mmCIF file of C-alpha atoms in Angstrom:
data_model
loop_
_atom_site.group_PDB
_atom_site.id
_atom_site.type_symbol
_atom_site.label_atom_id
_atom_site.label_comp_id
_atom_site.label_asym_id
_atom_site.label_seq_id
_atom_site.Cartn_x
_atom_site.Cartn_y
_atom_site.Cartn_z
ATOM 1 C CA UNK S 154 18.470 12.942 -33.999
ATOM 2 C CA UNK S 155 20.699 10.455 -35.634
ATOM 3 C CA UNK S 156 24.181 10.947 -36.924
ATOM 4 C CA UNK S 157 25.685 8.331 -39.237
ATOM 5 C CA UNK S 158 29.266 8.338 -40.466
ATOM 6 C CA UNK S 159 32.769 6.783 -40.596
ATOM 7 C CA UNK S 160 35.249 7.216 -37.827
ATOM 8 C CA UNK S 161 38.143 9.152 -39.561
ATOM 9 C CA UNK S 162 40.711 9.497 -36.628
ATOM 10 C CA UNK S 163 41.143 9.143 -32.940
ATOM 11 C CA UNK S 164 41.132 12.059 -30.424
ATOM 12 C CA UNK S 165 44.103 12.534 -28.151
ATOM 13 C CA UNK S 166 42.556 10.355 -25.323
ATOM 14 C CA UNK S 167 41.747 7.655 -27.786
ATOM 15 C CA UNK S 168 38.100 8.234 -28.747
ATOM 16 C CA UNK S 169 36.918 7.666 -32.293
ATOM 17 C CA UNK S 170 36.155 11.003 -33.986
ATOM 18 C CA UNK S 171 32.963 11.381 -36.145
ATOM 19 C CA UNK S 172 32.592 14.432 -38.177
ATOM 20 C CA UNK S 173 29.117 14.999 -39.687
ATOM 21 C CA UNK S 174 27.195 17.999 -40.585
ATOM 22 C CA UNK S 175 29.967 20.083 -39.420
ATOM 23 C CA UNK S 176 29.754 18.578 -35.846
ATOM 24 C CA UNK S 177 32.540 16.618 -34.258
ATOM 25 C CA UNK S 178 31.426 13.848 -31.945
ATOM 26 C CA UNK S 179 33.768 11.741 -29.891
ATOM 27 C CA UNK S 180 32.718 8.003 -29.917
ATOM 28 C CA UNK S 181 34.108 5.677 -27.145
ATOM 29 C CA UNK S 182 35.082 2.114 -28.068
ATOM 30 C CA UNK S 183 35.164 3.128 -31.818
ATOM 31 C CA UNK S 184 38.196 3.132 -34.160
ATOM 32 C CA UNK S 185 39.197 4.497 -37.495
ATOM 33 C CA UNK S 186 37.165 2.983 -40.301
ATOM 34 C CA UNK S 187 34.284 1.976 -38.019
ATOM 35 C CA UNK S 188 30.918 2.961 -39.471
ATOM 36 C CA UNK S 189 28.665 4.131 -36.538
ATOM 37 C CA UNK S 190 25.389 5.757 -35.740
ATOM 38 C CA UNK S 191 25.055 8.036 -32.907
ATOM 39 C CA UNK S 192 21.536 8.662 -31.407
ATOM 40 C CA UNK S 193 22.465 10.626 -28.319
ATOM 41 C CA UNK S 194 25.435 12.815 -27.081
ATOM 42 C CA UNK S 195 26.190 14.948 -24.119
ATOM 43 C CA UNK S 196 28.719 17.689 -23.599
ATOM 44 C CA UNK S 197 31.658 17.045 -21.272
ATOM 45 C CA UNK S 198 35.011 18.760 -21.102
ATOM 46 C CA UNK S 199 33.942 21.168 -23.998
ATOM 47 C CA UNK S 200 33.201 18.418 -26.595
ATOM 48 C CA UNK S 201 30.412 16.089 -27.719
ATOM 49 C CA UNK S 202 30.624 12.555 -26.357
ATOM 50 C CA UNK S 203 28.442 9.817 -27.784
ATOM 51 C CA UNK S 204 26.329 8.126 -25.106
ATOM 52 C CA UNK S 205 23.917 6.096 -27.279
ATOM 53 C CA UNK S 206 25.554 4.716 -30.375
ATOM 54 C CA UNK S 207 25.783 1.566 -32.588
ATOM 55 C CA UNK S 208 28.382 -0.039 -34.675
ATOM 56 C CA UNK S 209 27.063 -0.502 -38.174
ATOM 57 C CA UNK S 210 30.162 -1.610 -40.057
ATOM 58 C CA UNK S 211 33.403 -2.832 -38.105
ATOM 59 C CA UNK S 212 36.748 -1.575 -39.149
ATOM 60 C CA UNK S 213 39.346 -4.049 -40.397
ATOM 61 C CA UNK S 214 41.615 -2.726 -37.533
ATOM 62 C CA UNK S 215 39.125 -4.545 -35.051
ATOM 63 C CA UNK S 216 39.593 -7.743 -33.047
ATOM 64 C CA UNK S 217 37.293 -9.589 -30.844
ATOM 65 C CA UNK S 218 37.271 -8.290 -27.129
ATOM 66 C CA UNK S 219 38.333 -11.037 -24.591
ATOM 67 C CA UNK S 220 36.508 -9.414 -21.527
ATOM 68 C CA UNK S 221 32.677 -9.807 -21.391
ATOM 69 C CA UNK S 222 32.461 -6.382 -19.873
ATOM 70 C CA UNK S 223 34.067 -4.481 -22.767
ATOM 71 C CA UNK S 224 31.950 -1.668 -24.105
ATOM 72 C CA UNK S 225 30.644 -0.778 -20.588
ATOM 73 C CA UNK S 226 33.702 -0.792 -18.359
ATOM 74 C CA UNK S 227 35.845 2.192 -18.795
ATOM 75 C CA UNK S 228 39.149 0.313 -18.099
ATOM 76 C CA UNK S 229 40.039 -0.782 -21.741
ATOM 77 C CA UNK S 230 38.847 1.452 -24.578
ATOM 78 C CA UNK S 231 41.048 -0.185 -27.040
ATOM 79 C CA UNK S 232 40.467 -3.881 -26.339
ATOM 80 C CA UNK S 233 38.504 -4.141 -29.497
ATOM 81 C CA UNK S 234 41.593 -2.790 -31.492
ATOM 82 C CA UNK S 235 44.387 -5.248 -32.852
ATOM 83 C CA UNK S 236 47.446 -4.871 -30.653
ATOM 84 C CA UNK S 237 49.706 -3.989 -33.556
ATOM 85 C CA UNK S 238 47.435 -1.211 -34.282
ATOM 86 C CA UNK S 239 47.276 0.042 -30.765
ATOM 87 C CA UNK S 240 50.936 0.498 -30.777
ATOM 88 C CA UNK S 241 50.976 2.295 -34.090
ATOM 89 C CA UNK S 242 48.282 4.724 -32.818
ATOM 90 C CA UNK S 243 50.001 5.388 -29.509
ATOM 91 C CA UNK S 244 53.145 6.478 -31.419
ATOM 92 C CA UNK S 245 50.971 8.575 -33.890
ATOM 93 C CA UNK S 246 49.205 10.399 -30.934
ATOM 94 C CA UNK S 247 52.336 11.077 -28.888
ATOM 95 C CA UNK S 248 53.977 12.557 -31.932
ATOM 96 C CA UNK S 249 50.803 14.570 -32.719
ATOM 97 C CA UNK S 250 50.799 16.054 -29.228
ATOM 98 C CA UNK S 251 54.441 16.418 -28.491
ATOM 99 C CA UNK S 252 55.938 16.830 -32.060
ATOM 100 C CA UNK S 253 58.416 14.111 -31.062
ATOM 101 C CA UNK S 254 58.880 11.030 -33.046
ATOM 102 C CA UNK S 255 59.469 7.916 -30.904
ATOM 103 C CA UNK S 256 59.933 4.136 -31.415
ATOM 104 C CA UNK S 257 57.385 2.279 -29.224
ATOM 105 C CA UNK S 258 58.027 -1.032 -27.529
ATOM 106 C CA UNK S 259 55.013 -3.366 -26.760
ATOM 107 C CA UNK S 260 54.286 -4.971 -23.515
ATOM 108 C CA UNK S 261 55.742 -8.559 -23.265
ATOM 109 C CA UNK S 262 52.166 -9.606 -22.001
ATOM 110 C CA UNK S 263 48.981 -7.924 -22.949
ATOM 111 C CA UNK S 264 46.740 -10.041 -20.721
ATOM 112 C CA UNK S 265 47.066 -10.606 -16.830
ATOM 113 C CA UNK S 266 49.729 -7.808 -16.859
ATOM 114 C CA UNK S 267 48.303 -5.355 -14.310
ATOM 115 C CA UNK S 268 49.762 -5.899 -10.723
ATOM 116 C CA UNK S 269 47.179 -3.859 -9.099
ATOM 117 C CA UNK S 270 43.339 -3.352 -9.167
ATOM 118 C CA UNK S 271 41.096 -1.194 -7.117
ATOM 119 C CA UNK S 272 37.494 -2.537 -7.241
ATOM 120 C CA UNK S 273 34.950 -0.078 -6.047
ATOM 121 C CA UNK S 274 32.242 -1.675 -3.727
ATOM 122 C CA UNK S 275 28.814 -0.023 -4.149
ATOM 123 C CA UNK S 276 25.116 -0.792 -3.902
ATOM 124 C CA UNK S 277 25.027 -0.744 -7.702
ATOM 125 C CA UNK S 278 27.675 -3.605 -7.822
ATOM 126 C CA UNK S 279 31.302 -4.305 -7.286
ATOM 127 C CA UNK S 280 33.958 -3.719 -9.939
ATOM 128 C CA UNK S 281 34.991 -0.618 -11.966
ATOM 129 C CA UNK S 282 33.332 2.569 -13.239
ATOM 130 C CA UNK S 283 31.511 2.750 -16.592
ATOM 131 C CA UNK S 284 33.123 4.802 -19.195
ATOM 132 C CA UNK S 285 32.140 8.439 -18.772
ATOM 133 C CA UNK S 286 29.649 7.670 -15.897
ATOM 134 C CA UNK S 287 31.226 8.318 -12.582
ATOM 135 C CA UNK S 288 28.005 7.530 -10.650
ATOM 136 C CA UNK S 289 27.557 3.953 -12.434
ATOM 137 C CA UNK S 290 29.530 0.746 -11.757
ATOM 138 C CA UNK S 291 29.991 -2.271 -13.976
ATOM 139 C CA UNK S 292 29.520 -5.404 -11.638
ATOM 140 C CA UNK S 293 32.539 -7.402 -12.727
ATOM 141 C CA UNK S 294 32.921 -11.235 -12.876
ATOM 142 C CA UNK S 295 36.204 -11.050 -14.526
ATOM 143 C CA UNK S 296 39.109 -8.649 -15.610
ATOM 144 C CA UNK S 297 41.588 -10.322 -17.988
ATOM 145 C CA UNK S 298 43.964 -7.484 -17.968
ATOM 146 C CA UNK S 299 44.483 -7.816 -14.229
ATOM 147 C CA UNK S 300 44.456 -11.560 -13.112
ATOM 148 C CA UNK S 301 42.928 -14.784 -13.924
ATOM 149 C CA UNK S 302 42.279 -15.035 -10.129
ATOM 150 C CA UNK S 303 39.820 -11.898 -10.241
ATOM 151 C CA UNK S 304 36.769 -14.140 -9.940
ATOM 152 C CA UNK S 305 38.389 -15.641 -6.767
ATOM 153 C CA UNK S 306 38.966 -12.235 -5.311
ATOM 154 C CA UNK S 307 35.444 -10.999 -6.004
ATOM 155 C CA UNK S 308 33.501 -14.211 -4.904
ATOM 156 C CA UNK S 309 35.542 -13.941 -1.577
ATOM 157 C CA UNK S 310 34.595 -10.320 -1.230
ATOM 158 C CA UNK S 311 30.876 -10.768 -1.834
ATOM 159 C CA UNK S 312 30.677 -13.816 0.433
ATOM 160 C CA UNK S 313 32.452 -11.862 3.179
ATOM 161 C CA UNK S 314 29.911 -8.987 2.732
ATOM 162 C CA UNK S 315 27.015 -11.396 2.956
ATOM 163 C CA UNK S 316 28.083 -12.950 6.092
ATOM 164 C CA UNK S 317 29.135 -9.892 7.971
ATOM 165 C CA UNK S 318 26.233 -7.533 6.746
ATOM 166 C CA UNK S 319 28.752 -4.652 6.129
ATOM 167 C CA UNK S 320 27.131 -2.158 3.644
ATOM 168 C CA UNK S 321 28.569 -1.455 0.429
ATOM 169 C CA UNK S 322 29.063 2.370 -0.522
ATOM 170 C CA UNK S 323 26.338 4.532 -1.893
ATOM 171 C CA UNK S 324 27.975 6.803 -4.566
ATOM 172 C CA UNK S 325 25.211 9.378 -4.445
ATOM 173 C CA UNK S 326 24.339 9.242 -0.706
ATOM 174 C CA UNK S 327 28.166 8.726 0.329
ATOM 175 C CA UNK S 328 27.219 6.466 2.893
ATOM 176 C CA UNK S 329 28.194 2.815 3.820
ATOM 177 C CA UNK S 330 30.868 0.602 5.298
ATOM 178 C CA UNK S 331 32.940 -0.814 2.531
ATOM 179 C CA UNK S 332 34.182 1.374 -0.243
ATOM 180 C CA UNK S 333 37.098 -0.464 -2.208
ATOM 181 C CA UNK S 334 38.864 -3.780 -2.399
ATOM 182 C CA UNK S 335 42.451 -3.363 -3.515
ATOM 183 C CA UNK S 336 44.286 -6.410 -4.719
ATOM 184 C CA UNK S 337 48.068 -6.392 -5.530
ATOM 185 C CA UNK S 338 49.926 -9.175 -7.164
ATOM 186 C CA UNK S 339 53.699 -9.788 -7.323
ATOM 187 C CA UNK S 340 53.596 -11.127 -10.923
ATOM 188 C CA UNK S 341 57.164 -12.601 -10.528
ATOM 189 C CA UNK S 342 56.902 -13.682 -6.992
ATOM 190 C CA UNK S 343 53.346 -14.952 -6.692
ATOM 191 C CA UNK S 344 52.549 -12.941 -3.674
ATOM 192 C CA UNK S 345 49.250 -11.364 -3.195
ATOM 193 C CA UNK S 346 48.235 -8.338 -0.995
ATOM 194 C CA UNK S 347 44.545 -7.679 -0.045
ATOM 195 C CA UNK S 348 43.631 -4.262 1.229
ATOM 196 C CA UNK S 349 39.924 -3.475 2.106
ATOM 197 C CA UNK S 350 39.226 0.306 2.355
ATOM 198 C CA UNK S 351 36.274 0.857 4.638
ATOM 199 C CA UNK S 352 34.592 3.715 6.594
ATOM 200 C CA UNK S 353 34.596 1.718 9.874
ATOM 201 C CA UNK S 354 37.004 -0.388 11.943
ATOM 202 C CA UNK S 355 36.545 -4.055 12.123
ATOM 203 C CA UNK S 356 35.276 -5.759 15.143
ATOM 204 C CA UNK S 357 37.038 -8.869 16.367
ATOM 205 C CA UNK S 358 34.325 -11.034 14.789
ATOM 206 C CA UNK S 359 34.482 -9.212 11.217
ATOM 207 C CA UNK S 360 38.363 -9.394 11.368
ATOM 208 C CA UNK S 361 38.197 -13.093 12.004
ATOM 209 C CA UNK S 362 35.919 -13.503 8.940
ATOM 210 C CA UNK S 363 38.075 -11.186 7.027
ATOM 211 C CA UNK S 364 41.083 -13.499 7.631
ATOM 212 C CA UNK S 365 38.982 -16.531 6.790
ATOM 213 C CA UNK S 366 37.678 -15.378 3.374
ATOM 214 C CA UNK S 367 41.086 -14.063 2.244
ATOM 215 C CA UNK S 368 43.255 -16.782 3.656
ATOM 216 C CA UNK S 369 44.939 -16.945 0.438
ATOM 217 C CA UNK S 370 46.666 -13.465 0.763
ATOM 218 C CA UNK S 371 50.157 -13.202 2.009
ATOM 219 C CA UNK S 372 49.359 -9.786 3.172
ATOM 220 C CA UNK S 373 46.083 -8.623 4.621
ATOM 221 C CA UNK S 374 45.195 -4.988 5.354
ATOM 222 C CA UNK S 375 42.199 -3.228 6.453
ATOM 223 C CA UNK S 376 42.421 0.538 5.772
ATOM 224 C CA UNK S 377 40.163 3.013 7.563
ATOM 225 C CA UNK S 378 38.799 5.822 5.413
ATOM 226 C CA UNK S 379 37.751 8.980 7.170
ATOM 227 C CA UNK S 380 36.603 10.969 4.194
ATOM 228 C CA UNK S 381 33.893 10.708 1.468
ATOM 229 C CA UNK S 382 36.207 11.114 -1.455
ATOM 230 C CA UNK S 383 35.925 8.234 -4.096
ATOM 231 C CA UNK S 384 39.468 6.967 -4.121
ATOM 232 C CA UNK S 385 40.965 3.945 -2.645
ATOM 233 C CA UNK S 386 42.958 5.506 0.152
ATOM 234 C CA UNK S 387 42.707 5.069 3.861
ATOM 235 C CA UNK S 388 44.947 4.515 6.863
ATOM 236 C CA UNK S 389 46.117 0.926 6.561
ATOM 237 C CA UNK S 390 46.329 -1.565 9.467
ATOM 238 C CA UNK S 391 47.827 -5.030 9.049
ATOM 239 C CA UNK S 392 45.410 -7.619 9.923
ATOM 240 C CA UNK S 393 47.370 -10.820 9.042
ATOM 241 C CA UNK S 394 50.577 -11.869 7.133
ATOM 242 C CA UNK S 395 53.544 -9.760 5.922
ATOM 243 C CA UNK S 396 53.910 -5.971 5.960
ATOM 244 C CA UNK S 397 54.968 -5.886 2.367
ATOM 245 C CA UNK S 398 54.789 -8.204 -0.641
ATOM 246 C CA UNK S 399 57.680 -8.335 -3.078
ATOM 247 C CA UNK S 400 58.017 -7.865 -6.861
ATOM 248 C CA UNK S 401 61.123 -9.004 -8.704
ATOM 249 C CA UNK S 402 62.238 -7.302 -11.856
ATOM 250 C CA UNK S 403 65.305 -8.809 -13.435
ATOM 251 C CA UNK S 404 67.301 -9.352 -10.240
ATOM 252 C CA UNK S 405 65.922 -6.280 -8.393
ATOM 253 C CA UNK S 406 63.576 -6.877 -5.694
ATOM 254 C CA UNK S 407 61.020 -4.169 -4.596
ATOM 255 C CA UNK S 408 58.814 -4.073 -1.568
ATOM 256 C CA UNK S 409 55.204 -3.094 -1.963
ATOM 257 C CA UNK S 410 52.866 -1.589 0.686
ATOM 258 C CA UNK S 411 49.339 -0.351 0.334
ATOM 259 C CA UNK S 412 50.485 3.380 0.534
ATOM 260 C CA UNK S 413 53.209 2.951 -2.011
ATOM 261 C CA UNK S 414 53.114 3.657 -5.681
ATOM 262 C CA UNK S 415 54.546 1.085 -8.147
ATOM 263 C CA UNK S 416 54.299 0.917 -11.869
ATOM 264 C CA UNK S 417 51.238 -1.268 -12.756
ATOM 265 C CA UNK S 418 52.747 -3.412 -15.442
ATOM 266 C CA UNK S 419 55.530 -5.579 -13.998
ATOM 267 C CA UNK S 420 56.196 -7.234 -17.319
ATOM 268 C CA UNK S 421 56.694 -3.954 -19.146
ATOM 269 C CA UNK S 422 58.640 -2.471 -16.201
ATOM 270 C CA UNK S 423 61.882 -4.118 -17.112
ATOM 271 C CA UNK S 424 61.733 -2.210 -20.619
ATOM 272 C CA UNK S 425 61.120 0.985 -18.971
ATOM 273 C CA UNK S 426 63.981 0.496 -16.483
ATOM 274 C CA UNK S 427 66.364 -0.637 -19.205
ATOM 275 C CA UNK S 428 65.283 2.476 -21.273
ATOM 276 C CA UNK S 429 66.346 4.790 -18.529
ATOM 277 C CA UNK S 430 69.420 2.979 -17.900
ATOM 278 C CA UNK S 431 70.426 3.192 -21.677
ATOM 279 C CA UNK S 432 69.723 6.913 -21.791
ATOM 280 C CA UNK S 433 71.511 7.853 -18.528
ATOM 281 C CA UNK S 434 75.029 9.488 -19.077
ATOM 282 C CA UNK S 435 77.997 9.660 -16.707
ATOM 283 C CA UNK S 436 78.221 8.051 -13.246
ATOM 284 C CA UNK S 437 76.213 10.407 -10.981
ATOM 285 C CA UNK S 438 72.409 10.308 -11.389
ATOM 286 C CA UNK S 439 69.792 12.318 -9.522
ATOM 287 C CA UNK S 440 66.316 10.987 -9.365
ATOM 288 C CA UNK S 441 64.227 14.150 -8.777
ATOM 289 C CA UNK S 442 60.874 12.371 -8.132
ATOM 290 C CA UNK S 443 62.427 9.251 -6.738
ATOM 291 C CA UNK S 444 59.314 7.564 -5.187
ATOM 292 C CA UNK S 445 59.929 4.194 -3.724
ATOM 293 C CA UNK S 446 63.301 4.044 -5.754
ATOM 294 C CA UNK S 447 62.067 2.225 -8.746
ATOM 295 C CA UNK S 448 64.658 3.969 -11.059
ATOM 296 C CA UNK S 449 67.136 4.808 -8.351
ATOM 297 C CA UNK S 450 67.739 1.188 -6.974
ATOM 298 C CA UNK S 451 67.721 -0.309 -10.520
ATOM 299 C CA UNK S 452 70.450 2.137 -11.563
ATOM 300 C CA UNK S 453 72.425 1.701 -8.345
ATOM 301 C CA UNK S 454 72.500 -1.953 -8.908
ATOM 302 C CA UNK S 455 74.175 -1.225 -12.273
ATOM 303 C CA UNK S 456 76.831 0.834 -10.796
ATOM 304 C CA UNK S 457 75.599 4.344 -10.986
ATOM 305 C CA UNK S 458 76.113 6.813 -8.030
ATOM 306 C CA UNK S 459 72.380 7.658 -7.208
ATOM 307 C CA UNK S 460 70.821 10.390 -5.304
ATOM 308 C CA UNK S 461 66.997 10.676 -4.766
ATOM 309 C CA UNK S 462 64.642 13.348 -3.735
ATOM 310 C CA UNK S 463 60.957 12.613 -2.952
ATOM 311 C CA UNK S 464 58.229 14.753 -1.170
ATOM 312 C CA UNK S 465 56.524 11.781 0.533
ATOM 313 C CA UNK S 466 58.334 10.735 3.539
ATOM 314 C CA UNK S 467 56.805 7.250 3.622
ATOM 315 C CA UNK S 468 58.004 6.693 -0.095
ATOM 316 C CA UNK S 469 61.470 7.835 0.938
ATOM 317 C CA UNK S 470 61.236 5.227 3.871
ATOM 318 C CA UNK S 471 60.275 2.599 1.211
ATOM 319 C CA UNK S 472 63.200 3.604 -1.164
ATOM 320 C CA UNK S 473 65.707 3.201 1.697
ATOM 321 C CA UNK S 474 64.377 -0.227 2.504
ATOM 322 C CA UNK S 475 64.370 -1.274 -1.238
ATOM 323 C CA UNK S 476 68.054 0.007 -1.334
ATOM 324 C CA UNK S 477 69.044 -1.937 1.701
ATOM 325 C CA UNK S 478 67.175 -5.111 0.421
ATOM 326 C CA UNK S 479 69.224 -5.050 -2.749
ATOM 327 C CA UNK S 480 72.690 -4.148 -1.230
ATOM 328 C CA UNK S 481 73.071 -0.763 -2.946
ATOM 329 C CA UNK S 482 74.183 2.619 -1.582
ATOM 330 C CA UNK S 483 71.690 4.849 -3.272
ATOM 331 C CA UNK S 484 70.774 7.775 -1.023
ATOM 332 C CA UNK S 485 67.334 8.929 -0.743
ATOM 333 C CA UNK S 486 66.164 12.143 0.999
ATOM 334 C CA UNK S 487 62.830 13.808 1.550
ATOM 335 C CA UNK S 488 62.453 17.280 -0.059
ATOM 336 C CA UNK S 489 60.483 19.324 -2.780
ATOM 337 C CA UNK S 490 61.668 18.946 -6.382
ATOM 338 C CA UNK S 491 61.483 22.738 -6.907
ATOM 339 C CA UNK S 492 63.532 23.492 -4.000
ATOM 340 C CA UNK S 493 66.307 21.031 -4.468
ATOM 341 C CA UNK S 494 69.724 22.265 -5.414
ATOM 342 C CA UNK S 495 70.656 20.015 -8.351
ATOM 343 C CA UNK S 496 74.458 19.865 -7.484
ATOM 344 C CA UNK S 497 77.115 18.007 -9.513
ATOM 345 C CA UNK S 498 75.140 15.424 -11.383
ATOM 346 C CA UNK S 499 75.762 14.048 -14.859
ATOM 347 C CA UNK S 500 72.163 13.054 -15.491
ATOM 348 C CA UNK S 501 68.879 14.073 -13.707
ATOM 349 C CA UNK S 502 65.683 11.956 -13.939
ATOM 350 C CA UNK S 503 62.323 13.425 -13.612
ATOM 351 C CA UNK S 504 59.162 11.288 -13.489
ATOM 352 C CA UNK S 505 56.668 13.959 -12.179
ATOM 353 C CA UNK S 506 53.095 13.793 -11.280
ATOM 354 C CA UNK S 507 50.635 13.973 -14.119
ATOM 355 C CA UNK S 508 50.391 17.746 -13.869
ATOM 356 C CA UNK S 509 54.155 17.911 -14.721
ATOM 357 C CA UNK S 510 57.220 19.729 -13.432
ATOM 358 C CA UNK S 511 55.645 23.220 -13.133
ATOM 359 C CA UNK S 512 58.167 25.255 -11.097
ATOM 360 C CA UNK S 513 60.662 22.628 -10.989
ATOM 361 C CA UNK S 514 61.249 23.200 -14.791
ATOM 362 C CA UNK S 515 62.752 26.650 -13.914
ATOM 363 C CA UNK S 516 65.143 24.927 -11.526
ATOM 364 C CA UNK S 517 66.345 22.428 -14.034
ATOM 365 C CA UNK S 518 66.971 25.218 -16.673
ATOM 366 C CA UNK S 519 69.043 27.155 -14.286
ATOM 367 C CA UNK S 520 71.120 24.001 -13.342
ATOM 368 C CA UNK S 521 74.330 22.906 -14.952
ATOM 369 C CA UNK S 522 73.042 19.384 -15.763
ATOM 370 C CA UNK S 523 73.946 18.254 -19.245
ATOM 371 C CA UNK S 524 71.536 15.404 -19.466
ATOM 372 C CA UNK S 525 67.817 15.303 -18.495
ATOM 373 C CA UNK S 526 65.608 12.235 -18.636
ATOM 374 C CA UNK S 527 61.864 13.007 -18.588
ATOM 375 C CA UNK S 528 59.666 10.114 -17.840
ATOM 376 C CA UNK S 529 55.955 10.456 -18.257
ATOM 377 C CA UNK S 530 52.600 9.004 -19.329
ATOM 378 C CA UNK S 531 51.194 12.376 -20.008
ATOM 379 C CA UNK S 532 52.468 13.901 -23.265
ATOM 380 C CA UNK S 533 50.501 16.995 -22.742
ATOM 381 C CA UNK S 534 52.259 17.834 -19.433
ATOM 382 C CA UNK S 535 55.534 17.255 -20.977
ATOM 383 C CA UNK S 536 54.677 19.578 -23.936
ATOM 384 C CA UNK S 537 53.856 22.432 -21.658
ATOM 385 C CA UNK S 538 56.953 21.764 -19.647
ATOM 386 C CA UNK S 539 59.135 21.792 -22.659
ATOM 387 C CA UNK S 540 57.417 24.818 -24.264
ATOM 388 C CA UNK S 541 57.238 26.911 -21.142
ATOM 389 C CA UNK S 542 60.900 26.016 -19.566
ATOM 390 C CA UNK S 543 63.094 23.139 -20.934
ATOM 391 C CA UNK S 544 63.399 24.136 -24.539
ATOM 392 C CA UNK S 545 65.223 27.273 -23.414
ATOM 393 C CA UNK S 546 68.291 25.339 -22.854
ATOM 394 C CA UNK S 547 67.478 21.662 -23.761
ATOM 395 C CA UNK S 548 66.567 19.804 -26.895
ATOM 396 C CA UNK S 549 65.079 16.388 -27.276
ATOM 397 C CA UNK S 550 67.904 14.049 -28.509
ATOM 398 C CA UNK S 551 66.105 10.625 -28.334
ATOM 399 C CA UNK S 552 62.868 9.190 -27.118
ATOM 400 C CA UNK S 553 61.105 5.871 -26.786
ATOM 401 C CA UNK S 554 57.714 4.854 -25.708
ATOM 402 C CA UNK S 555 56.987 1.591 -23.498
ATOM 403 C CA UNK S 556 53.448 0.211 -23.580
ATOM 404 C CA UNK S 557 52.700 -0.061 -19.955
ATOM 405 C CA UNK S 558 49.014 0.157 -20.607
ATOM 406 C CA UNK S 559 47.640 -2.183 -23.226
ATOM 407 C CA UNK S 560 44.209 -1.643 -24.505
ATOM 408 C CA UNK S 561 44.232 1.942 -23.596
ATOM 409 C CA UNK S 562 45.454 5.036 -25.424
ATOM 410 C CA UNK S 563 48.279 5.569 -22.877
ATOM 411 C CA UNK S 564 51.986 4.794 -23.056
ATOM 412 C CA UNK S 565 54.984 5.817 -20.855
ATOM 413 C CA UNK S 566 57.545 7.937 -22.554
ATOM 414 C CA UNK S 567 61.283 8.228 -21.730
ATOM 415 C CA UNK S 568 62.806 11.284 -23.448
ATOM 416 C CA UNK S 569 66.612 12.303 -23.330
ATOM 417 C CA UNK S 570 66.993 15.973 -23.339
ATOM 418 C CA UNK S 571 70.496 17.339 -24.116
ATOM 419 C CA UNK S 572 71.490 20.730 -22.760
ATOM 420 C CA UNK S 573 72.261 22.990 -25.780
ATOM 421 C CA UNK S 574 73.897 25.770 -23.846
ATOM 422 C CA UNK S 575 74.078 27.234 -20.229
ATOM 423 C CA UNK S 576 72.038 30.392 -19.365
#
């Protein structure tokens, strides 16, 4: 059966919505005013997703995609949408989901902005997953949102595999030697970290070939993966070079390790950090999900008295190293956010996991903190946290969106919540 019609709006996750014959079909890579023909759909997550479709009449909001893999690769659903329209729709989606109106600030760069990419290495190809097809891989030759050096990285990997005979991972069979190639770039330092995630340890001969093919890397890691989960995680071992690479954001230097989380857009990160700085009140700030100290070290460098709590001991160690590297006195401790006595702080920053605050929301409501800064790329999680806990004593005073993720439907929100009364 064929369904033909005009895309009228976008879904919350950025798919074009076609309404025809009383049926709602979500169409990837489609935008408002596109006319599309849908020949096949499948049900996923309680909705109909188009899997076989054709663009009949392009929307005036469209632009030519830069990447040759656009339309198959799941990394950039909005690459065919003009950037000013991307920003407009992101603000509209955020307001629709949360009820909060917010200004949006665009990324200073919309190509080559990502500082990390995880290329899956499979018998089907090496690259990124197809949109909506977790068992299919787009065999990449480029990735304009990551780096102009992507072809160099992928050529080195393929040549290394040919010489060593190491087997790519089989997604369905869950077998093989090499599973992921992770590459990180310090956009403002020029430093490169290569981390191969494999299910076997390298022999001396393989390690020597690894060094040769990736001799351009400042930091070279081999991570051993002991489970069959499809993620770029393993136990890293340094093969050559430095333990860390560095990224420098407006005078603040951060160390980056294979096991540490760092915001993926170095160019827009300065905007995010400045937004948090501008919203912070008083002198004493608690960063309740402090990670590697991204916010805490930045604020301490600007004169705030900073404490940080983080559940991951390795991230705490990295935060302390970043504080020492930048000559600041921020104090980072290991602990669970929902079990942390808030104490006498003027502002609390929360940048929780994608699932949101959960029980930590109750703690914040009971605290005496006047100002809460909620940072998140998941507006639905914020909405739940706000409706279930935070709105009992807080109200949203200001909000700003930072586009950390050009060519996707996502943005990072910074919301300033002011206490209305004490329970």
